[in-house]
C-alpha cells in the first residue's frame, strides 16, 4: 500500500489544513488499534487469571478432602482398642511409632508435645479425643508450629488465670477471718492490698 507520509506530503502541497486533518485521522486510528490490541490482551489475562484461581480453588478443596481422609485413617491407626476415641496413653504411644510420625510429617504436622497437643485438642475436657476433635485440631496445627505454640500458651495462661482467681478468693476469705478476729489489723491490711486487688481486676 501507499505510505501515509506520501499522502501527507501531497496534502501539504495542496492544503496545510488537509495535512493536519490527515495526521489527526492517522493518530486516532493508531490509538483505536492500540486500544483493541490492549483489550484483547487484558481479556486473555483475566481469563487466564480466572482459570488459575479456579484451578487453585479446586486443588485446595481436593487437598483439604485428602487431608481429612488421611487424618481419619490416622485416627483409626492410633485408636488401638477401636473404641472410637483416643486416650492420652494411646496418643503418647502412637507418637513413639515411626509410621505414625511419618503420617504426621506427610500431612505437614509438627507434633512435638504429646500431652500439650492432646490437651489442646480435647475441647470438651473429657480426657479422650473423638474423631471430630482430632481432625479439627490437626487442621488447626497444620504447617504452623507457631500456631501450636500459641494454642499451647493460651491453654497454660488460662490455667494460670484460673489458679490466680482461686488464690485471690482464698486470700479474701482469710482476710475476712482475720478482720473478724482483729478488726483494726484486718482493716489496715485490707486498706493496704485494695490497690493491688484493683490492679489485678483491671
Coordinates of N, CA and C in Angstrom, one line a residue:
X1 N 0.8 -1.2 0.0 CA 0.0 0.0 0.0 C 0.9 1.3 0.0
X2 N 0.2 2.4 -0.2 CA 0.9 3.7 -0.2 C 1.2 4.2 1.2
X3 N 2.4 4.6 1.5 CA 2.7 5.2 2.8 C 1.9 6.4 3.1
X4 N 1.4 6.5 4.3 CA 0.6 7.7 4.6 C 1.4 9.0 4.6
X5 N 2.7 8.9 4.7 CA 3.6 10.0 4.7 C 3.6 10.6 3.2
X6 N 3.6 9.7 2.2 CA 3.5 10.2 0.8 C 2.2 11.0 0.6
X7 N 1.1 10.5 1.2 CA -0.2 11.2 1.1 C -0.1 12.5 1.8
X8 N 0.6 12.5 3.0 CA 0.7 13.7 3.8 C 1.5 14.8 3.0
X9 N 2.6 14.4 2.3 CA 3.3 15.4 1.5 C 2.5 16.0 0.4
X10 N 1.6 15.1 -0.2 CA 0.7 15.7 -1.2 C -0.2 16.7 -0.7
X11 N -0.8 16.3 0.5 CA -1.7 17.3 1.2 C -1.1 18.6 1.6
X12 N 0.2 18.5 2.0 CA 0.9 19.7 2.4 C 1.1 20.6 1.2
X13 N 1.2 20.1 0.0 CA 1.3 20.9 -1.2 C 0.0 21.5 -1.6
X14 N -1.1 20.8 -1.3 CA -2.4 21.2 -1.7 C -3.0 22.2 -0.6
X15 N -3.0 21.6 0.7 CA -3.7 22.4 1.7 C -3.1 22.0 3.1
X16 N -2.5 22.9 3.8 CA -2.0 22.5 5.2 C -3.1 22.0 6.1
X17 N -4.3 22.5 5.9 CA -5.4 22.0 6.8 C -5.7 20.6 6.5
X18 N -5.7 20.2 5.3 CA -5.9 18.8 4.9 C -4.8 17.9 5.5
X19 N -3.6 18.4 5.5 CA -2.4 17.7 6.1 C -2.6 17.5 7.6
X20 N -3.1 18.5 8.3 CA -3.3 18.4 9.7 C -4.4 17.4 10.0
X21 N -5.5 17.4 9.2 CA -6.6 16.5 9.4 C -6.2 15.1 9.2
X22 N -5.3 14.9 8.2 CA -4.8 13.5 8.0 C -4.0 13.0 9.2
X23 N -3.1 13.9 9.7 CA -2.4 13.5 10.9 C -3.3 13.1 12.0
X24 N -4.3 13.9 12.3 CA -5.3 13.6 13.3 C -6.0 12.3 13.1
X25 N -6.4 12.1 11.8 CA -7.0 10.8 11.5 C -6.2 9.6 11.7
X26 N -4.9 9.7 11.3 CA -4.0 8.6 11.5 C -3.7 8.3 12.9
X27 N -3.6 9.4 13.7 CA -3.4 9.3 15.2 C -4.6 8.6 15.8
X28 N -5.8 9.0 15.5 CA -7.0 8.3 16.1 C -7.0 6.9 15.7
X29 N -6.7 6.5 14.4 CA -6.8 5.1 14.0 C -5.8 4.3 14.8
X30 N -4.6 4.9 14.9 CA -3.5 4.1 15.6 C -3.9 3.9 17.1
X31 N -4.4 4.9 17.8 CA -4.9 4.8 19.1 C -6.0 3.8 19.3
X32 N -6.9 3.8 18.3 CA -8.0 2.8 18.3 C -7.5 1.4 18.2
X33 N -6.5 1.2 17.3 CA -6.0 -0.1 17.1 C -5.2 -0.6 18.4
X34 N -4.5 0.4 19.0 CA -3.8 0.0 20.3 C -4.8 -0.4 21.4
X35 N -5.9 0.3 21.4 CA -6.9 0.0 22.5 C -7.5 -1.4 22.2
X36 N -7.7 -1.7 20.9 CA -8.3 -3.0 20.6 C -7.3 -4.1 21.0
X37 N -6.0 -3.9 20.6 CA -5.0 -4.9 21.0 C -4.8 -5.1 22.5
X38 N -4.8 -3.9 23.2 CA -4.7 -3.9 24.6 C -5.9 -4.6 25.3
X39 N -7.1 -4.4 24.8 CA -8.3 -5.0 25.3 C -8.2 -6.5 25.1
X40 N -7.7 -7.0 24.0 CA -7.6 -8.4 23.7 C -6.6 -9.1 24.8
X41 N -5.5 -8.4 25.0 CA -4.5 -8.9 25.9 C -5.1 -8.9 27.3
X42 N -5.8 -7.8 27.7 CA -6.3 -7.8 29.1 C -7.4 -8.9 29.3
X43 N -8.2 -9.1 28.3 CA -9.3 -10.1 28.4 C -8.6 -11.5 28.6
X44 N -7.6 -11.7 27.7 CA -6.9 -13.0 27.8 C -6.3 -13.2 29.2
X45 N -5.7 -12.1 29.7 CA -5.0 -12.2 31.0 C -6.1 -12.4 32.1
X46 N -7.2 -11.8 32.0 CA -8.3 -12.0 33.0 C -8.8 -13.5 33.0
X47 N -9.0 -14.0 31.8 CA -9.4 -15.4 31.6 C -8.4 -16.3 32.2
X48 N -7.1 -16.1 31.9 CA -6.1 -17.0 32.4 C -6.0 -16.9 34.0
X49 N -6.1 -15.6 34.5 CA -6.1 -15.5 36.0 C -7.3 -16.2 36.6
X50 N -8.5 -16.1 36.0 CA -9.7 -16.7 36.5 C -9.5 -18.2 36.5
X51 N -9.0 -18.7 35.4 CA -8.7 -20.2 35.3 C -7.7 -20.6 36.3
X52 N -6.7 -19.8 36.6 CA -5.7 -20.2 37.6 C -6.4 -20.2 39.0
X53 N -7.2 -19.2 39.2 CA -7.9 -19.1 40.5 C -8.8 -20.3 40.7
X54 N -9.6 -20.7 39.6 CA -10.4 -21.9 39.7 C -9.6 -23.1 40.0
X55 N -8.5 -23.2 39.3 CA -7.7 -24.4 39.5 C -7.1 -24.5 40.9
X56 N -6.7 -23.3 41.4 CA -6.1 -23.3 42.8 C -7.2 -23.6 43.8
X57 N -8.4 -23.1 43.5 CA -9.5 -23.4 44.4 C -9.9 -24.9 44.4
X58 N -10.0 -25.4 43.3 CA -10.3 -26.9 43.1 C -9.2 -27.7 43.8
X59 N -7.9 -27.3 43.5 CA -6.8 -28.1 44.1 C -6.8 -28.0 45.6
X60 N -7.1 -26.8 46.2 CA -7.1 -26.6 47.6 C -8.3 -27.4 48.2
X61 N -9.4 -27.4 47.6 CA -10.6 -28.2 48.1 C -10.2 -29.7 48.1
X62 N -9.6 -30.1 47.0 CA -9.2 -31.6 47.0 C -8.2 -31.9 48.0
X63 N -7.2 -30.9 48.2 CA -6.2 -31.2 49.2 C -6.8 -31.3 50.6
X64 N -7.7 -30.4 50.9 CA -8.4 -30.5 52.2 C -9.1 -31.8 52.4
X65 N -9.8 -32.2 51.4 CA -10.5 -33.5 51.4 C -9.5 -34.7 51.7
X66 N -8.4 -34.6 50.9 CA -7.4 -35.7 51.1 C -6.9 -35.7 52.5
X67 N -6.6 -34.5 53.0 CA -6.1 -34.3 54.4 C -7.1 -34.9 55.4
X68 N -8.3 -34.6 55.3 CA -9.3 -35.1 56.2 C -9.4 -36.6 56.2
X69 N -9.3 -37.2 55.0 CA -9.3 -38.6 54.9 C -8.1 -39.2 55.5
X70 N -7.0 -38.6 55.3 CA -5.7 -39.0 55.9 C -5.8 -39.0 57.4
X71 N -6.4 -37.9 58.0 CA -6.5 -37.8 59.4 C -7.4 -38.8 60.0
X72 N -8.5 -39.1 59.2 CA -9.4 -40.2 59.7 C -8.7 -41.5 59.8
X73 N -7.9 -41.8 58.7 CA -7.1 -43.1 58.7 C -6.1 -43.1 59.9
X74 N -5.5 -41.9 60.1 CA -4.6 -41.8 61.3 C -5.3 -42.1 62.6
X75 N -6.5 -41.5 62.7 CA -7.2 -41.7 63.9 C -7.5 -43.2 64.2
X76 N -7.9 -43.9 63.1 CA -8.1 -45.3 63.3 C -6.9 -46.1 63.6
X77 N -5.7 -45.6 63.1 CA -4.4 -46.2 63.4 C -4.1 -46.0 64.9
X78 N -4.3 -44.8 65.4 CA -4.0 -44.6 66.8 C -5.0 -45.2 67.8
X79 N -6.2 -45.3 67.4 CA -7.2 -45.9 68.2 C -7.1 -47.5 68.2
X80 N -6.1 -47.9 69.1 CA -5.8 -49.3 69.1 C -6.9 -50.2 69.5
X81 N -7.7 -49.8 70.5 CA -8.8 -50.7 71.0 C -10.1 -50.5 70.3
X82 N -10.1 -49.7 69.2 CA -11.2 -49.5 68.3 C -12.5 -49.0 69.1
X83 N -12.2 -48.1 70.1 CA -13.3 -47.7 70.9 C -14.0 -46.4 70.3
X84 N -13.4 -45.9 69.2 CA -13.9 -44.7 68.6 C -13.4 -43.4 69.3
X85 N -12.5 -43.6 70.2 CA -11.9 -42.4 70.9 C -10.4 -42.7 71.1
X86 N -9.6 -41.7 71.3 CA -8.2 -41.8 71.6 C -7.9 -41.3 73.0
X87 N -7.3 -42.2 73.8 CA -6.9 -41.7 75.1 C -5.5 -41.1 75.1
X88 N -5.1 -40.5 76.2 CA -3.8 -39.9 76.2 C -2.7 -40.9 76.1
X89 N -2.9 -42.1 76.7 CA -1.9 -43.1 76.6 C -1.8 -43.6 75.2
X90 N -2.9 -43.8 74.5 CA -2.9 -44.2 73.1 C -2.1 -43.2 72.2
X91 N -2.4 -41.9 72.5 CA -1.8 -40.8 71.7 C -0.3 -40.8 72.0
X92 N 0.1 -40.9 73.2 CA 1.6 -40.9 73.5 C 2.2 -42.1 72.9
X93 N 1.6 -43.3 73.0 CA 2.2 -44.5 72.4 C 2.3 -44.4 70.9
X94 N 1.3 -43.7 70.3 CA 1.3 -43.6 68.8 C 2.5 -42.7 68.4
X95 N 2.8 -41.7 69.1 CA 3.8 -40.7 68.7 C 5.2 -41.4 68.9
X96 N 5.3 -42.5 69.5 CA 6.6 -43.2 69.6 C 6.8 -44.2 68.5
X97 N 5.7 -44.3 67.6 CA 5.8 -45.2 66.5 C 6.2 -44.4 65.2
X98 N 7.2 -44.9 64.5 CA 7.7 -44.2 63.4 C 6.7 -44.0 62.3
X99 N 5.8 -45.0 62.0 CA 4.9 -44.9 60.9 C 3.9 -43.8 61.2
X100 N 3.5 -43.6 62.5 CA 2.6 -42.5 62.8 C 3.2 -41.1 62.6
X101 N 4.5 -41.0 63.0 CA 5.2 -39.7 62.9 C 5.4 -39.4 61.4
X102 N 5.6 -40.5 60.6 CA 5.7 -40.3 59.1 C 4.4 -39.7 58.5
X103 N 3.3 -40.3 59.0 CA 2.0 -39.8 58.6 C 1.8 -38.3 59.0
X104 N 2.1 -38.0 60.2 CA 2.0 -36.6 60.7 C 2.9 -35.7 59.8
X105 N 4.1 -36.1 59.5 CA 5.0 -35.3 58.7 C 4.5 -35.2 57.3
X106 N 3.9 -36.2 56.7 CA 3.4 -36.2 55.4 C 2.3 -35.2 55.3
X107 N 1.5 -35.0 56.4 CA 0.4 -34.0 56.4 C 0.8 -32.6 56.8
X108 N 2.1 -32.5 57.0 CA 2.7 -31.1 57.3 C 2.4 -30.8 58.8
X109 N 2.3 -31.8 59.7 CA 2.0 -31.5 61.1 C 3.3 -31.7 61.9
X110 N 3.6 -30.8 62.8 CA 4.7 -30.9 63.6 C 4.3 -31.1 65.1
X111 N 4.2 -32.3 65.5 CA 3.7 -32.7 66.8 C 4.9 -33.0 67.7
X112 N 5.2 -32.1 68.6 CA 6.4 -32.3 69.5 C 6.1 -32.5 70.9
X113 N 4.9 -32.1 71.4 CA 4.5 -32.3 72.8 C 3.2 -33.0 72.9
X114 N 3.3 -34.3 73.2 CA 2.1 -35.2 73.1 C 1.0 -34.7 74.1
X115 N 1.4 -34.5 75.4 CA 0.5 -34.1 76.4 C -0.2 -32.7 76.1
X116 N 0.7 -31.7 75.7 CA 0.2 -30.4 75.3 C -0.8 -30.4 74.2
X117 N -0.4 -31.2 73.1 CA -1.3 -31.3 71.9 C -2.6 -31.9 72.3
X118 N -2.5 -33.0 73.0 CA -3.7 -33.7 73.4 C -4.7 -32.8 74.2
X119 N -4.1 -32.1 75.2 CA -4.9 -31.2 76.0 C -5.6 -30.1 75.2
X120 N -4.9 -29.6 74.2 CA -5.4 -28.6 73.3 C -6.6 -29.1 72.5
X121 N -6.4 -30.3 71.9 CA -7.4 -31.0 71.1 C -8.6 -31.3 71.9
X122 N -8.4 -31.7 73.2 CA -9.5 -32.2 74.0 C -10.4 -31.0 74.4
X123 N -11.2 -30.5 73.5 CA -12.0 -29.3 73.7 C -13.0 -29.5 74.9
X124 N -13.7 -30.6 74.9 CA -14.7 -30.8 76.0 C -14.1 -31.3 77.3
X125 N -12.8 -31.5 77.4 CA -12.1 -31.9 78.6 C -12.6 -33.2 79.2
X126 N -12.9 -34.2 78.4 CA -13.4 -35.5 78.9 C -12.2 -36.5 78.8
X127 N -11.0 -36.0 78.6 CA -9.8 -36.8 78.6 C -9.7 -37.9 77.5
X128 N -10.5 -37.8 76.5 CA -10.4 -38.6 75.3 C -10.7 -37.7 74.1
X129 N -10.2 -38.1 73.0 CA -10.4 -37.4 71.7 C -11.3 -38.2 70.8
X130 N -12.4 -37.5 70.5 CA -13.3 -38.0 69.4 C -12.7 -37.7 68.1
X131 N -13.2 -38.3 67.0 CA -12.6 -38.1 65.7 C -12.7 -36.7 65.2
X132 N -13.9 -36.0 65.6 CA -14.0 -34.6 65.2 C -13.0 -33.7 65.9
X133 N -12.7 -33.9 67.2 CA -11.7 -33.2 67.9 C -10.3 -33.4 67.3
X134 N -10.0 -34.6 66.9 CA -8.7 -35.0 66.4 C -8.5 -34.3 65.0
X135 N -9.5 -34.4 64.1 CA -9.4 -33.9 62.8 C -9.3 -32.4 62.8
X136 N -10.2 -31.7 63.6 CA -10.2 -30.3 63.6 C -8.9 -29.8 64.3
X137 N -8.5 -30.4 65.3 CA -7.3 -30.0 66.0 C -6.1 -30.1 65.1
X138 N -5.9 -31.2 64.4 CA -4.8 -31.3 63.4 C -4.8 -30.3 62.3
X139 N -6.0 -30.0 61.8 CA -6.2 -29.0 60.8 C -5.7 -27.6 61.3
X140 N -6.0 -27.3 62.5 CA -5.6 -26.0 63.1 C -4.1 -25.9 63.2
X141 N -3.4 -27.1 63.5 CA -1.9 -27.1 63.7 C -1.2 -27.2 62.4
X142 N -1.8 -27.6 61.3 CA -1.1 -27.9 60.0 C -0.2 -26.9 59.6
X143 N 1.1 -27.2 59.4 CA 2.1 -26.4 58.8 C 2.4 -25.1 59.6
X144 N 2.0 -25.0 60.8 CA 2.2 -23.8 61.6 C 2.6 -24.2 63.0
X145 N 3.9 -24.4 63.3 CA 4.3 -24.6 64.6 C 4.0 -23.5 65.5
X146 N 4.1 -22.2 65.0 CA 3.8 -21.1 65.8 C 2.3 -21.1 66.3
X147 N 1.4 -21.6 65.5 CA 0.0 -21.7 65.9 C -0.1 -22.7 67.0
X148 N 0.6 -23.8 67.0 CA 0.6 -24.8 68.0 C 1.2 -24.2 69.3
X149 N 2.3 -23.5 69.2 CA 2.9 -22.8 70.4 C 1.9 -21.9 71.0
X150 N 1.2 -21.1 70.2 CA 0.3 -20.1 70.7 C -0.9 -20.8 71.4
X151 N -1.4 -21.8 70.8 CA -2.5 -22.5 71.4 C -2.1 -23.1 72.7
X152 N -0.9 -23.7 72.8 CA -0.4 -24.3 74.0 C -0.3 -23.2 75.1
X153 N 0.3 -22.1 74.6 CA 0.5 -20.9 75.6 C -0.9 -20.4 76.1
X154 N -1.9 -20.3 75.2 CA -3.2 -19.9 75.6 C -3.8 -20.8 76.7
X155 N -3.6 -22.1 76.5 CA -4.1 -23.0 77.5 C -3.4 -22.9 78.8
X156 N -2.1 -22.7 78.8 CA -1.4 -22.5 80.0 C -1.8 -21.2 80.7
X157 N -2.0 -20.1 79.9 CA -2.4 -18.9 80.5 C -3.7 -19.0 81.2
X158 N -4.7 -19.7 80.6 CA -6.0 -19.9 81.2 C -5.9 -20.7 82.5
X159 N -5.0 -21.7 82.5 CA -4.8 -22.4 83.8 C -4.2 -21.5 84.9
X160 N -3.2 -20.7 84.5 CA -2.7 -19.8 85.5 C -3.7 -18.7 86.0
X161 N -4.5 -18.2 85.0 CA -5.5 -17.3 85.4 C -6.5 -17.9 86.4
X162 N -6.9 -19.1 86.1 CA -7.9 -19.8 87.0 C -7.3 -20.0 88.4
X163 N -6.0 -20.4 88.4 CA -5.3 -20.6 89.7 C -5.2 -19.3 90.4
X164 N -4.9 -18.2 89.8 CA -4.8 -16.9 90.4 C -6.1 -16.4 91.0
X165 N -7.2 -16.7 90.3 CA -8.5 -16.3 90.8 C -8.9 -17.1 92.0
X166 N -8.5 -18.4 92.0 CA -8.8 -19.2 93.2 C -7.9 -18.7 94.4
X167 N -6.7 -18.4 94.1 CA -5.8 -17.9 95.2 C -6.3 -16.6 95.7
X168 N -6.8 -15.7 94.9 CA -7.4 -14.4 95.4 C -8.6 -14.7 96.2
X169 N -9.5 -15.6 95.8 CA -10.7 -15.9 96.6 C -10.3 -16.4 98.0
X170 N -9.3 -17.3 98.0 CA -8.8 -17.9 99.3 C -8.2 -16.7 100.2
X171 N -7.5 -15.8 99.6 CA -6.9 -14.7 100.3 C -8.0 -13.8 100.9
X172 N -9.0 -13.6 100.1 CA -10.1 -12.7 100.6 C -10.8 -13.4 101.8
X173 N -11.0 -14.7 101.7 CA -11.6 -15.4 102.8 C -10.8 -15.3 104.1
X174 N -9.4 -15.5 103.9 CA -8.5 -15.4 105.1 C -8.5 -14.0 105.7
X175 N -8.6 -13.0 104.8 CA -8.6 -11.6 105.3 C -9.9 -11.3 106.1
X176 N -11.0 -11.9 105.6 CA -12.3 -11.7 106.3 C -12.2 -12.3 107.7
X177 N -11.6 -13.5 107.7 CA -11.5 -14.2 109.0 C -10.6 -13.4 110.0
X178 N -9.5 -12.9 109.4 CA -8.6 -12.1 110.2 C -9.2 -10.8 110.7
X179 N -10.1 -10.2 109.9 CA -10.7 -9.0 110.3 C -11.7 -9.2 111.4
X180 N -12.3 -10.4 111.3 CA -13.3 -10.7 112.4 C -12.6 -10.9 113.8
X181 N -11.4 -11.5 113.7 CA -10.6 -11.7 114.9 C -9.9 -10.4 115.4
X182 N -9.3 -9.7 114.5 CA -8.6 -8.5 114.8 C -9.1 -7.4 113.9
X183 N -10.1 -6.7 114.2 CA -10.7 -5.7 113.3 C -9.8 -4.6 112.9
X184 N -8.9 -4.1 113.8 CA -8.0 -3.0 113.5 C -6.9 -3.5 112.5
X185 N -6.4 -4.6 112.8 CA -5.3 -5.2 111.9 C -5.9 -5.5 110.5
X186 N -7.1 -6.1 110.6 CA -7.7 -6.6 109.4 C -8.0 -5.4 108.5
X187 N -8.5 -4.3 109.1 CA -8.8 -3.1 108.3 C -7.6 -2.5 107.6
X188 N -6.5 -2.5 108.4 CA -5.3 -1.9 107.8 C -4.7 -2.8 106.7
X189 N -4.8 -4.1 106.9 CA -4.3 -5.0 105.8 C -5.2 -4.8 104.5
X190 N -6.5 -4.8 104.8 CA -7.4 -4.7 103.6 C -7.2 -3.4 102.9
X191 N -6.9 -2.3 103.7 CA -6.6 -1.0 103.0 C -5.4 -1.0 102.2
X192 N -4.4 -1.8 102.7 CA -3.1 -1.8 102.0 C -3.1 -2.6 100.7
X193 N -4.0 -3.7 100.7 CA -4.0 -4.5 99.5 C -5.1 -4.1 98.5
X194 N -5.9 -3.1 98.9 CA -7.0 -2.8 98.0 C -6.5 -2.3 96.6
X195 N -5.4 -1.4 96.6 CA -4.9 -1.0 95.3 C -4.4 -2.2 94.5
X196 N -3.8 -3.2 95.1 CA -3.3 -4.4 94.4 C -4.5 -5.2 93.8
X197 N -5.6 -5.3 94.6 CA -6.7 -6.0 94.1 C -7.3 -5.3 92.9
X198 N -7.4 -4.0 93.0 CA -7.9 -3.2 91.8 C -7.0 -3.4 90.6
X199 N -5.7 -3.4 90.8 CA -4.8 -3.6 89.7 C -5.0 -4.9 89.0
X200 N -5.2 -6.0 89.8 CA -5.4 -7.3 89.3 C -6.7 -7.4 88.6
X201 N -7.7 -6.7 89.1 CA -9.0 -6.8 88.5 C -9.0 -6.1 87.1
X202 N -8.2 -5.1 86.9 CA -8.1 -4.4 85.6 C -7.3 -5.2 84.7

